[in-house]
mmCIF file of C-alpha atoms in Angstrom:
data_model
loop_
_atom_site.group_PDB
_atom_site.id
_atom_site.type_symbol
_atom_site.label_atom_id
_atom_site.label_comp_id
_atom_site.label_asym_id
_atom_site.label_seq_id
_atom_site.Cartn_x
_atom_site.Cartn_y
_atom_site.Cartn_z
ATOM 1 C CA MET A 80 4.468 -13.104 25.911
ATOM 2 C CA THR A 81 4.580 -10.631 28.767
ATOM 3 C CA THR A 82 5.481 -7.012 28.083
ATOM 4 C CA LEU A 83 9.120 -6.486 29.011
ATOM 5 C CA THR A 84 8.995 -2.802 29.931
ATOM 6 C CA LYS A 85 6.631 0.145 29.785
ATOM 7 C CA THR A 86 9.287 2.786 29.162
ATOM 8 C CA TYR A 87 9.590 3.653 25.494
ATOM 9 C CA GLU A 88 12.961 4.313 23.967
ATOM 10 C CA PRO A 89 14.236 3.674 20.432
ATOM 11 C CA LEU A 90 16.086 0.420 19.985
ATOM 12 C CA THR A 91 19.698 0.222 18.899
ATOM 13 C CA GLU A 92 21.373 -2.762 17.284
ATOM 14 C CA THR A 93 22.686 -3.714 20.724
ATOM 15 C CA THR A 94 19.341 -3.461 22.520
ATOM 16 C CA ALA A 95 17.591 -5.247 19.653
ATOM 17 C CA ILE A 96 19.909 -8.216 20.248
ATOM 18 C CA GLU A 97 19.197 -8.037 23.974
ATOM 19 C CA LEU A 98 15.453 -8.062 23.280
ATOM 20 C CA ALA A 99 15.731 -11.071 20.980
ATOM 21 C CA ILE A 100 17.652 -12.963 23.668
ATOM 22 C CA LYS A 101 15.076 -12.102 26.340
ATOM 23 C CA LEU A 102 12.323 -13.344 24.063
ATOM 24 C CA HIS A 103 14.227 -16.601 23.440
ATOM 25 C CA PHE A 104 14.493 -16.202 19.681
ATOM 26 C CA PHE A 105 18.216 -16.866 20.013
ATOM 27 C CA GLU A 106 20.313 -18.556 22.676
ATOM 28 C CA ASN A 107 23.800 -17.097 22.311
ATOM 29 C CA SER A 108 24.210 -13.332 21.974
ATOM 30 C CA THR A 109 27.784 -13.628 20.693
ATOM 31 C CA SER A 110 26.606 -15.425 17.554
ATOM 32 C CA ILE A 111 23.948 -12.866 16.588
ATOM 33 C CA ASN A 112 24.451 -10.400 13.783
ATOM 34 C CA CYS A 113 22.137 -7.385 13.813
ATOM 35 C CA LYS A 114 21.767 -4.644 11.225
ATOM 36 C CA GLU A 115 19.336 -1.739 11.054
ATOM 37 C CA ILE A 116 17.898 -1.948 7.534
ATOM 38 C CA GLY A 117 14.952 0.440 7.654
ATOM 39 C CA ASP A 118 14.789 2.715 4.641
ATOM 40 C CA GLY A 119 11.267 3.965 5.232
ATOM 41 C CA ASN A 120 10.046 7.189 6.768
ATOM 42 C CA LEU A 121 8.400 6.047 9.978
ATOM 43 C CA ASN A 122 10.219 3.110 11.597
ATOM 44 C CA LEU A 123 13.362 1.348 12.714
ATOM 45 C CA VAL A 124 13.807 -2.144 11.235
ATOM 46 C CA PHE A 125 16.420 -4.590 12.533
ATOM 47 C CA HIS A 126 17.437 -7.810 10.790
ATOM 48 C CA LEU A 127 18.894 -10.362 13.206
ATOM 49 C CA THR A 128 20.531 -13.649 12.232
ATOM 50 C CA ASP A 129 22.604 -16.247 14.075
ATOM 51 C CA GLU A 130 25.388 -18.571 12.991
ATOM 52 C CA ASN A 131 22.829 -21.088 11.715
ATOM 53 C CA ASN A 132 21.246 -18.388 9.525
ATOM 54 C CA LYS A 133 18.096 -18.342 11.646
ATOM 55 C CA GLY A 134 16.612 -14.881 11.367
ATOM 56 C CA VAL A 135 13.906 -12.546 12.666
ATOM 57 C CA ILE A 136 12.854 -8.991 11.990
ATOM 58 C CA ILE A 137 12.295 -6.529 14.827
ATOM 59 C CA LYS A 138 10.360 -3.454 13.754
ATOM 60 C CA GLN A 139 9.824 -0.457 16.009
ATOM 61 C CA ALA A 140 7.702 2.591 15.313
ATOM 62 C CA LEU A 141 9.315 5.955 15.982
ATOM 63 C CA PRO A 142 7.316 8.748 17.641
ATOM 64 C CA TYR A 143 8.016 10.984 14.657
ATOM 65 C CA ALA A 144 8.437 10.787 10.880
ATOM 66 C CA LYS A 145 12.054 10.025 9.962
ATOM 67 C CA VAL A 146 11.666 11.904 6.690
ATOM 68 C CA VAL A 147 11.026 15.174 8.577
ATOM 69 C CA GLY A 148 12.288 14.633 12.126
ATOM 70 C CA GLU A 149 10.938 15.200 15.608
ATOM 71 C CA SER A 150 8.993 18.259 14.425
ATOM 72 C CA TRP A 151 6.472 15.808 12.894
ATOM 73 C CA PRO A 152 5.239 13.719 15.860
ATOM 74 C CA LEU A 153 3.345 10.490 15.227
ATOM 75 C CA THR A 154 1.383 8.092 17.396
ATOM 76 C CA LEU A 155 3.043 4.846 18.433
ATOM 77 C CA LYS A 156 -0.352 3.135 18.197
ATOM 78 C CA ARG A 157 0.347 2.508 14.521
ATOM 79 C CA ALA A 158 2.649 -0.386 15.465
ATOM 80 C CA GLN A 159 -0.255 -2.184 17.109
ATOM 81 C CA ILE A 160 -2.470 -1.402 14.127
ATOM 82 C CA GLU A 161 0.146 -2.885 11.817
ATOM 83 C CA SER A 162 0.531 -6.100 13.801
ATOM 84 C CA ASN A 163 -3.248 -6.460 14.180
ATOM 85 C CA SER A 164 -3.692 -5.929 10.446
ATOM 86 C CA LEU A 165 -1.134 -8.639 9.656
ATOM 87 C CA LYS A 166 -2.884 -11.007 12.051
ATOM 88 C CA GLU A 167 -6.270 -10.226 10.492
ATOM 89 C CA ALA A 168 -4.901 -10.813 6.992
ATOM 90 C CA ALA A 169 -3.341 -14.088 8.151
ATOM 91 C CA LYS A 170 -6.849 -15.406 8.887
ATOM 92 C CA HIS A 171 -7.621 -15.210 5.173
ATOM 93 C CA VAL A 172 -4.289 -15.317 3.301
ATOM 94 C CA PRO A 173 -1.692 -16.755 5.713
ATOM 95 C CA SER A 174 0.827 -17.454 2.957
ATOM 96 C CA LEU A 175 0.780 -13.838 1.731
ATOM 97 C CA VAL A 176 1.813 -11.982 4.904
ATOM 98 C CA PRO A 177 4.738 -12.428 7.323
ATOM 99 C CA THR A 178 4.052 -14.332 10.528
ATOM 100 C CA VAL A 179 3.908 -12.103 13.608
ATOM 101 C CA TYR A 180 5.758 -13.695 16.535
ATOM 102 C CA TYR A 181 5.488 -11.034 19.213
ATOM 103 C CA THR A 182 4.180 -7.523 19.804
ATOM 104 C CA ASP A 183 4.747 -4.969 22.544
ATOM 105 C CA GLU A 184 2.300 -2.083 22.418
ATOM 106 C CA HIS A 185 4.247 0.116 24.856
ATOM 107 C CA LEU A 186 7.554 -0.242 23.042
ATOM 108 C CA ALA A 187 5.768 -0.092 19.653
ATOM 109 C CA ILE A 188 7.616 -3.275 18.659
ATOM 110 C CA THR A 189 6.652 -6.113 16.340
ATOM 111 C CA VAL A 190 8.816 -9.195 15.907
ATOM 112 C CA MET A 191 8.052 -11.038 12.718
ATOM 113 C CA GLU A 192 9.165 -13.541 10.128
ATOM 114 C CA ASP A 193 12.453 -12.907 8.356
ATOM 115 C CA LEU A 194 11.780 -12.276 4.669
ATOM 116 C CA SER A 195 15.348 -11.516 3.647
ATOM 117 C CA HIS A 196 15.299 -14.329 1.092
ATOM 118 C CA LEU A 197 12.842 -12.180 -0.878
ATOM 119 C CA THR A 198 13.249 -8.816 -2.615
ATOM 120 C CA ILE A 199 11.138 -5.688 -2.312
ATOM 121 C CA SER A 200 9.124 -5.880 -5.510
ATOM 122 C CA ARG A 201 9.762 -2.251 -6.447
ATOM 123 C CA LYS A 202 13.514 -2.912 -6.482
ATOM 124 C CA GLY A 203 13.076 -6.165 -8.357
ATOM 125 C CA LEU A 204 10.817 -4.627 -10.982
ATOM 126 C CA MET A 205 13.278 -1.768 -11.432
ATOM 127 C CA ASN A 206 15.971 -4.380 -12.056
ATOM 128 C CA GLY A 207 13.873 -6.047 -14.741
ATOM 129 C CA GLU A 208 12.298 -8.862 -12.736
ATOM 130 C CA ASP A 209 8.815 -9.924 -13.875
ATOM 131 C CA TYR A 210 7.562 -11.861 -10.806
ATOM 132 C CA PRO A 211 5.175 -14.185 -12.694
ATOM 133 C CA LEU A 212 2.962 -14.894 -9.647
ATOM 134 C CA LEU A 213 2.784 -11.334 -8.309
ATOM 135 C CA SER A 214 -0.606 -10.496 -9.806
ATOM 136 C CA GLU A 215 -2.089 -13.894 -8.900
ATOM 137 C CA HIS A 216 -1.046 -13.424 -5.275
ATOM 138 C CA ILE A 217 -2.040 -9.773 -4.953
ATOM 139 C CA GLY A 218 -5.398 -10.512 -6.575
ATOM 140 C CA GLN A 219 -5.954 -13.188 -3.932
ATOM 141 C CA PHE A 220 -4.781 -10.854 -1.166
ATOM 142 C CA LEU A 221 -7.125 -8.085 -2.261
ATOM 143 C CA ALA A 222 -10.154 -10.330 -2.782
ATOM 144 C CA LYS A 223 -9.946 -12.142 0.525
ATOM 145 C CA THR A 224 -8.791 -9.405 2.890
ATOM 146 C CA LEU A 225 -11.303 -6.934 1.477
ATOM 147 C CA PHE A 226 -14.291 -9.264 1.108
ATOM 148 C CA TYR A 227 -14.032 -10.843 4.563
ATOM 149 C CA THR A 228 -13.775 -7.459 6.319
ATOM 150 C CA SER A 229 -16.646 -5.913 4.339
ATOM 151 C CA ASP A 230 -20.370 -5.974 5.055
ATOM 152 C CA PHE A 231 -20.632 -8.724 2.449
ATOM 153 C CA GLY A 232 -18.372 -11.166 4.272
ATOM 154 C CA LEU A 233 -18.472 -10.037 7.904
ATOM 155 C CA ASN A 234 -21.410 -9.734 10.258
ATOM 156 C CA GLN A 235 -22.273 -6.044 10.418
ATOM 157 C CA GLN A 236 -22.001 -5.873 14.213
ATOM 158 C CA LYS A 237 -18.604 -7.580 14.193
ATOM 159 C CA LYS A 238 -17.457 -5.246 11.448
ATOM 160 C CA LYS A 239 -18.383 -2.180 13.485
ATOM 161 C CA LEU A 240 -16.401 -3.501 16.437
ATOM 162 C CA LEU A 241 -13.437 -4.194 14.170
ATOM 163 C CA GLN A 242 -13.657 -0.670 12.793
ATOM 164 C CA GLN A 243 -13.110 0.682 16.300
ATOM 165 C CA GLN A 244 -9.922 -1.365 16.603
ATOM 166 C CA PHE A 245 -8.560 0.120 13.388
ATOM 167 C CA ALA A 246 -9.326 3.785 13.972
ATOM 168 C CA ASN A 247 -6.127 5.307 12.616
ATOM 169 C CA PRO A 248 -6.627 9.087 12.501
ATOM 170 C CA GLU A 249 -3.020 10.252 12.441
ATOM 171 C CA LEU A 250 -1.844 8.089 9.570
ATOM 172 C CA CYS A 251 -5.082 8.665 7.683
ATOM 173 C CA LYS A 252 -4.366 12.394 8.018
ATOM 174 C CA ILE A 253 -1.021 11.831 6.290
ATOM 175 C CA THR A 254 -2.822 10.163 3.373
ATOM 176 C CA GLU A 255 -5.519 12.833 3.298
ATOM 177 C CA ASP A 256 -2.902 15.582 3.040
ATOM 178 C CA LEU A 257 -0.154 13.992 0.949
ATOM 179 C CA VAL A 258 -2.356 12.081 -1.511
ATOM 180 C CA PHE A 259 -5.505 14.154 -1.833
ATOM 181 C CA THR A 260 -4.733 17.740 -0.893
ATOM 182 C CA ASP A 261 -1.160 19.002 -1.084
ATOM 183 C CA PRO A 262 -0.286 17.867 -4.643
ATOM 184 C CA PHE A 263 -3.278 19.808 -5.996
ATOM 185 C CA TYR A 264 -2.218 23.097 -4.425
ATOM 186 C CA ASP A 265 1.013 25.050 -4.143
ATOM 187 C CA SER A 266 1.883 23.367 -0.849
ATOM 188 C CA GLU A 267 5.305 23.613 0.789
ATOM 189 C CA THR A 268 5.359 19.802 1.106
ATOM 190 C CA ASN A 269 5.432 19.364 -2.663
ATOM 191 C CA ASN A 270 8.721 18.433 -4.273
ATOM 192 C CA PHE A 271 9.370 18.434 -8.014
ATOM 193 C CA GLU A 272 11.751 19.609 -10.706
ATOM 194 C CA ARG A 273 11.198 23.222 -11.740
ATOM 195 C CA GLU A 274 10.924 22.076 -15.360
ATOM 196 C CA LEU A 275 7.607 20.425 -14.448
ATOM 197 C CA LEU A 276 6.065 23.670 -13.210
ATOM 198 C CA PRO A 277 4.008 24.343 -16.387
ATOM 199 C CA VAL A 278 2.182 20.981 -16.211
ATOM 200 C CA VAL A 279 1.974 21.188 -12.401
ATOM 201 C CA SER A 280 0.412 24.648 -12.657
ATOM 202 C CA GLU A 281 -2.217 23.235 -14.985
ATOM 203 C CA ILE A 282 -3.152 20.764 -12.253
ATOM 204 C CA TRP A 283 -3.271 23.461 -9.587
ATOM 205 C CA ASN A 284 -5.470 25.696 -11.745
ATOM 206 C CA ASP A 285 -7.890 23.023 -12.973
ATOM 207 C CA SER A 286 -11.114 23.529 -11.033
ATOM 208 C CA SER A 287 -12.796 20.545 -12.693
ATOM 209 C CA LEU A 288 -9.949 18.298 -11.586
ATOM 210 C CA LYS A 289 -10.072 19.645 -8.040
ATOM 211 C CA LEU A 290 -13.794 18.961 -7.859
ATOM 212 C CA GLU A 291 -13.246 15.308 -8.782
ATOM 213 C CA VAL A 292 -10.364 14.978 -6.314
ATOM 214 C CA ALA A 293 -12.623 16.470 -3.644
ATOM 215 C CA LYS A 294 -15.167 13.727 -4.362
ATOM 216 C CA LEU A 295 -12.501 11.024 -4.121
ATOM 217 C CA LYS A 296 -11.163 12.471 -0.886
ATOM 218 C CA TYR A 297 -14.667 12.604 0.578
ATOM 219 C CA SER A 298 -15.186 8.937 -0.263
ATOM 220 C CA PHE A 299 -11.840 8.117 1.345
ATOM 221 C CA LEU A 300 -12.928 9.987 4.480
ATOM 222 C CA THR A 301 -16.400 8.508 4.774
ATOM 223 C CA ASN A 302 -16.756 5.217 2.885
ATOM 224 C CA GLY A 303 -15.630 2.483 5.294
ATOM 225 C CA GLU A 304 -16.240 -0.470 2.987
ATOM 226 C CA ALA A 305 -13.498 -2.824 4.204
ATOM 227 C CA LEU A 306 -10.246 -3.034 6.146
ATOM 228 C CA LEU A 307 -7.618 -1.639 3.795
ATOM 229 C CA HIS A 308 -3.885 -2.140 3.808
ATOM 230 C CA GLY A 309 -3.830 1.604 3.256
ATOM 231 C CA ASP A 310 -0.404 1.827 1.572
ATOM 232 C CA LEU A 311 -0.348 -1.031 -0.937
ATOM 233 C CA HIS A 312 2.436 -0.079 -3.317
ATOM 234 C CA THR A 313 5.257 -2.163 -4.775
ATOM 235 C CA GLY A 314 7.546 -1.042 -1.961
ATOM 236 C CA SER A 315 5.232 -2.790 0.514
ATOM 237 C CA ILE A 316 5.480 -6.179 -1.169
ATOM 238 C CA PHE A 317 8.297 -8.726 -0.907
ATOM 239 C CA ALA A 318 8.471 -11.114 -3.847
ATOM 240 C CA SER A 319 10.319 -13.847 -5.681
ATOM 241 C CA ASN A 320 9.364 -15.919 -8.696
ATOM 242 C CA ASN A 321 7.191 -18.175 -6.537
ATOM 243 C CA GLU A 322 6.445 -16.273 -3.323
ATOM 244 C CA THR A 323 4.778 -12.976 -2.347
ATOM 245 C CA LYS A 324 4.461 -11.318 1.070
ATOM 246 C CA VAL A 325 2.588 -8.084 1.777
ATOM 247 C CA ILE A 326 4.171 -5.989 4.537
ATOM 248 C CA ASP A 327 3.858 -2.608 6.297
ATOM 249 C CA PRO A 328 0.079 -2.187 6.814
ATOM 250 C CA GLU A 329 0.511 0.533 9.448
ATOM 251 C CA PHE A 330 -1.844 2.776 7.444
ATOM 252 C CA ALA A 331 -4.611 0.156 7.794
ATOM 253 C CA PHE A 332 -8.126 1.493 8.304
ATOM 254 C CA PHE A 333 -11.648 0.962 7.005
ATOM 255 C CA GLY A 334 -12.055 2.735 3.684
ATOM 256 C CA PRO A 335 -13.126 2.320 0.048
ATOM 257 C CA ILE A 336 -12.032 -0.970 -1.535
ATOM 258 C CA GLY A 337 -10.802 0.736 -4.697
ATOM 259 C CA PHE A 338 -8.128 2.638 -2.783
ATOM 260 C CA ASP A 339 -5.944 -0.438 -2.225
ATOM 261 C CA VAL A 340 -6.481 -1.662 -5.776
ATOM 262 C CA GLY A 341 -5.778 1.765 -7.257
ATOM 263 C CA GLN A 342 -2.547 2.266 -5.347
ATOM 264 C CA PHE A 343 -1.206 -1.077 -6.538
ATOM 265 C CA PHE A 344 -2.186 -0.394 -10.155
ATOM 266 C CA ALA A 345 -0.654 3.091 -10.110
ATOM 267 C CA ASN A 346 2.671 1.799 -8.855
ATOM 268 C CA LEU A 347 2.787 -0.811 -11.619
ATOM 269 C CA ILE A 348 2.163 1.987 -14.116
ATOM 270 C CA VAL A 349 4.928 4.076 -12.542
ATOM 271 C CA ASN A 350 7.321 1.195 -13.119
ATOM 272 C CA ALA A 351 6.117 0.862 -16.721
ATOM 273 C CA LEU A 352 6.918 4.554 -17.248
ATOM 274 C CA SER A 353 10.503 3.871 -16.198
ATOM 275 C CA ARG A 354 10.969 1.000 -18.697
ATOM 276 C CA GLU A 355 11.703 0.804 -22.376
ATOM 277 C CA PRO A 356 8.492 0.282 -24.419
ATOM 278 C CA GLN A 357 9.241 -3.356 -25.261
ATOM 279 C CA LYS A 358 9.511 -4.200 -21.564
ATOM 280 C CA GLN A 359 6.325 -2.469 -20.392
ATOM 281 C CA GLY A 360 3.813 -5.137 -21.372
ATOM 282 C CA VAL A 361 4.398 -7.345 -18.327
ATOM 283 C CA LEU A 362 3.266 -4.541 -16.019
ATOM 284 C CA PHE A 363 -0.061 -4.203 -17.818
ATOM 285 C CA ASP A 364 -0.416 -7.978 -17.868
ATOM 286 C CA HIS A 365 -0.058 -7.822 -14.082
ATOM 287 C CA ILE A 366 -2.830 -5.207 -13.874
ATOM 288 C CA ASN A 367 -5.137 -7.319 -16.012
ATOM 289 C CA LYS A 368 -4.385 -10.522 -14.090
ATOM 290 C CA THR A 369 -4.737 -8.835 -10.691
ATOM 291 C CA TRP A 370 -8.209 -7.556 -11.574
ATOM 292 C CA ASP A 371 -9.232 -10.915 -13.051
ATOM 293 C CA VAL A 372 -8.129 -12.849 -9.954
ATOM 294 C CA PHE A 373 -9.618 -10.228 -7.629
ATOM 295 C CA THR A 374 -13.045 -10.301 -9.287
ATOM 296 C CA THR A 375 -13.051 -14.089 -9.711
ATOM 297 C CA GLU A 376 -12.174 -14.756 -6.075
ATOM 298 C CA PHE A 377 -14.475 -12.001 -4.788
ATOM 299 C CA THR A 378 -17.321 -13.535 -6.805
ATOM 300 C CA LYS A 379 -16.593 -16.977 -5.370
ATOM 301 C CA GLN A 380 -16.666 -15.625 -1.836
ATOM 302 C CA TRP A 381 -19.795 -13.576 -2.616
ATOM 303 C CA THR A 382 -21.532 -16.770 -3.743
ATOM 304 C CA LEU A 383 -20.339 -19.057 -0.943
ATOM 305 C CA ASP A 384 -19.793 -16.888 2.130
ATOM 306 C CA SER A 385 -21.916 -13.755 1.888
ATOM 307 C CA VAL A 386 -23.724 -12.674 5.054
ATOM 308 C CA GLU A 387 -25.722 -9.963 3.253
ATOM 309 C CA TYR A 388 -29.162 -11.000 1.987
ATOM 310 C CA PHE A 389 -29.119 -8.619 -0.991
ATOM 311 C CA THR A 390 -26.119 -10.362 -2.531
ATOM 312 C CA LYS A 391 -28.704 -12.724 -3.976
ATOM 313 C CA THR A 392 -30.160 -9.837 -5.976
ATOM 314 C CA GLU A 393 -29.430 -9.985 -9.690
ATOM 315 C CA GLY A 394 -27.167 -7.209 -10.886
ATOM 316 C CA TYR A 395 -25.898 -6.221 -7.433
ATOM 317 C CA LEU A 396 -22.426 -7.769 -7.809
ATOM 318 C CA SER A 397 -21.934 -6.106 -11.200
ATOM 319 C CA TYR A 398 -22.851 -2.772 -9.628
ATOM 320 C CA VAL A 399 -20.354 -3.348 -6.807
ATOM 321 C CA PHE A 400 -17.537 -4.207 -9.226
ATOM 322 C CA GLN A 401 -18.242 -1.175 -11.416
ATOM 323 C CA SER A 402 -18.195 1.045 -8.345
ATOM 324 C CA ILE A 403 -14.911 -0.483 -7.178
ATOM 325 C CA LEU A 404 -13.393 -0.056 -10.650
ATOM 326 C CA GLU A 405 -14.389 3.595 -10.840
ATOM 327 C CA ASP A 406 -12.833 4.231 -7.431
ATOM 328 C CA THR A 407 -9.762 2.227 -8.421
ATOM 329 C CA ILE A 408 -9.173 4.413 -11.473
ATOM 330 C CA GLY A 409 -9.666 7.649 -9.560
ATOM 331 C CA TYR A 410 -7.386 6.657 -6.715
ATOM 332 C CA ALA A 411 -4.768 5.423 -9.184
ATOM 333 C CA GLY A 412 -4.824 8.891 -10.704
ATOM 334 C CA CYS A 413 -4.266 10.555 -7.346
ATOM 335 C CA GLU A 414 -1.404 8.172 -6.594
ATOM 336 C CA LEU A 415 0.309 8.906 -9.921
ATOM 337 C CA ILE A 416 0.199 12.630 -9.282
ATOM 338 C CA ARG A 417 1.312 12.545 -5.677
ATOM 339 C CA ARG A 418 4.205 10.166 -6.379
ATOM 340 C CA THR A 419 5.441 12.605 -9.013
ATOM 341 C CA ILE A 420 5.139 16.014 -7.352
ATOM 342 C CA GLY A 421 4.246 15.307 -3.720
ATOM 343 C CA LEU A 422 6.441 14.752 -0.682
ATOM 344 C CA ALA A 423 6.992 10.989 -1.048
ATOM 345 C CA HIS A 424 8.461 10.073 -4.431
ATOM 346 C CA VAL A 425 9.271 6.652 -5.898
ATOM 347 C CA ALA A 426 12.645 5.447 -7.111
ATOM 348 C CA ASP A 427 11.120 4.127 -10.360
ATOM 349 C CA LEU A 428 10.862 7.687 -11.652
ATOM 350 C CA ASP A 429 13.482 9.512 -9.618
ATOM 351 C CA ASN A 430 16.242 7.076 -10.581
ATOM 352 C CA ILE A 431 15.810 7.451 -14.342
ATOM 353 C CA PRO A 432 19.347 8.596 -15.194
ATOM 354 C CA SER A 433 18.579 10.857 -18.148
ATOM 355 C CA ILE A 434 17.052 14.159 -17.047
ATOM 356 C CA GLU A 435 15.180 14.495 -20.320
ATOM 357 C CA THR A 436 13.757 10.967 -20.094
ATOM 358 C CA ARG A 437 12.891 11.429 -16.424
ATOM 359 C CA LEU A 438 10.997 14.664 -17.043
ATOM 360 C CA LYS A 439 9.129 13.071 -19.948
ATOM 361 C CA ALA A 440 8.115 10.093 -17.804
ATOM 362 C CA LYS A 441 6.978 12.352 -14.968
ATOM 363 C CA THR A 442 4.981 14.516 -17.345
ATOM 364 C CA LYS A 443 3.223 11.403 -18.638
ATOM 365 C CA ALA A 444 2.483 10.315 -15.047
ATOM 366 C CA LEU A 445 0.875 13.679 -14.288
ATOM 367 C CA GLN A 446 -1.153 13.732 -17.480
ATOM 368 C CA LEU A 447 -2.313 10.134 -17.009
ATOM 369 C CA GLY A 448 -3.204 10.789 -13.384
ATOM 370 C CA LYS A 449 -5.310 13.741 -14.429
ATOM 371 C CA CYS A 450 -6.972 11.664 -17.172
ATOM 372 C CA PHE A 451 -7.882 8.895 -14.736
ATOM 373 C CA ILE A 452 -9.414 11.271 -12.218
ATOM 374 C CA LEU A 453 -11.487 13.187 -14.762
ATOM 375 C CA ASN A 454 -12.609 10.201 -16.851
ATOM 376 C CA ARG A 455 -12.970 7.411 -14.297
ATOM 377 C CA ALA A 456 -16.746 7.168 -14.766
ATOM 378 C CA ASN A 457 -16.303 6.631 -18.510
ATOM 379 C CA ILE A 458 -13.793 3.771 -18.246
ATOM 380 C CA HIS A 459 -15.978 0.690 -17.897
ATOM 381 C CA SER A 460 -13.509 -2.202 -17.855
ATOM 382 C CA VAL A 461 -9.959 -2.976 -16.835
ATOM 383 C CA GLU A 462 -9.173 -3.515 -20.520
ATOM 384 C CA ASP A 463 -10.230 0.073 -21.226
ATOM 385 C CA PHE A 464 -8.164 1.227 -18.235
ATOM 386 C CA ILE A 465 -5.099 -0.507 -19.672
ATOM 387 C CA GLN A 466 -5.746 0.905 -23.130
ATOM 388 C CA VAL A 467 -5.950 4.461 -21.769
ATOM 389 C CA SER A 468 -2.771 3.829 -19.792
ATOM 390 C CA LEU A 469 -0.894 2.576 -22.848
ATOM 391 C CA GLN A 470 -1.984 5.585 -24.914
ATOM 392 C CA HIS A 471 -0.244 7.863 -22.404
ATOM 393 C CA VAL A 472 2.704 5.690 -21.462
ATOM 394 C CA GLN A 473 3.747 4.860 -25.000
ATOM 395 C CA GLN A 474 3.063 8.228 -26.653
#
């Protein structure tokens, strides 16, 4: 479709309806219901439906971070990166991402499939849902999106051209600061209960820990293995008992494969920390199943579709998986720490009603995060990763 205007201004519910009419998603403006439903930090999100319950989502990037305000400006290019990432993923896992109907780079708008029949998986998991196919689907998503944008599954020249398209310096800077730097220093962006200060101070004063975080950050900065989602947590996944859709890849860029896997694992662990012990097992089953599906599918693609000659070399795939697992564990550790004391928290922990229980869960998250970062090279299987997790979570 042709761009409607080149003058950027934030949409309102009224102008979102007008846009949908102009784009012929609906015929009669009087029958359209529109509600702004965005609860994130960076965007406006409008849900539009008509009298026949036909719906679309209109998402618009704001030129600043909602969580801070106009004093934190952000590029509008991230909207195009998000839509391009969804389109790229759709080449490999079309059933696991929303369909993109329309994009407007100048207005920073993406119009996409209505997923209101699904629930954000973080909310569902907090309400006790198990989502039996979640790990199967996310394992598939990770294996296919990461393999087919890596040097194993994509011609090296084509990959380098694709990397240019997904240069995402401003949002990567947010990750670099809020995940890898600020939580490990007494930064003004950090946010945590004063009762946690003793364990937080241990993190800030641990030079061995900081050295390992520095290594992980350097890999994040320099190791462009594959096109990442870049923010793959349970709040970026819609789910039901039989359907899964990954959303919000505006942080997409080429980075280390283990970063996406580690973020997903860490957010499952965070949810486990918020549950009673007898209800935690399903989260660790999801971790185990995700890794099993990921490695199985990645191996299948490695065997059938590799474009790299050395994939025929005995032992190479095992080396790649061990490297990915080590990164996964380290990045999971960083995610646990930053979600506990950094700027962007998660409701799993913050909504624990008892202050005593909440502080205990957050202390466990910090201690487990530290353990993962320091010991990632000594954890050689996902089973060992789960066992270490359980030792901390259930202590």
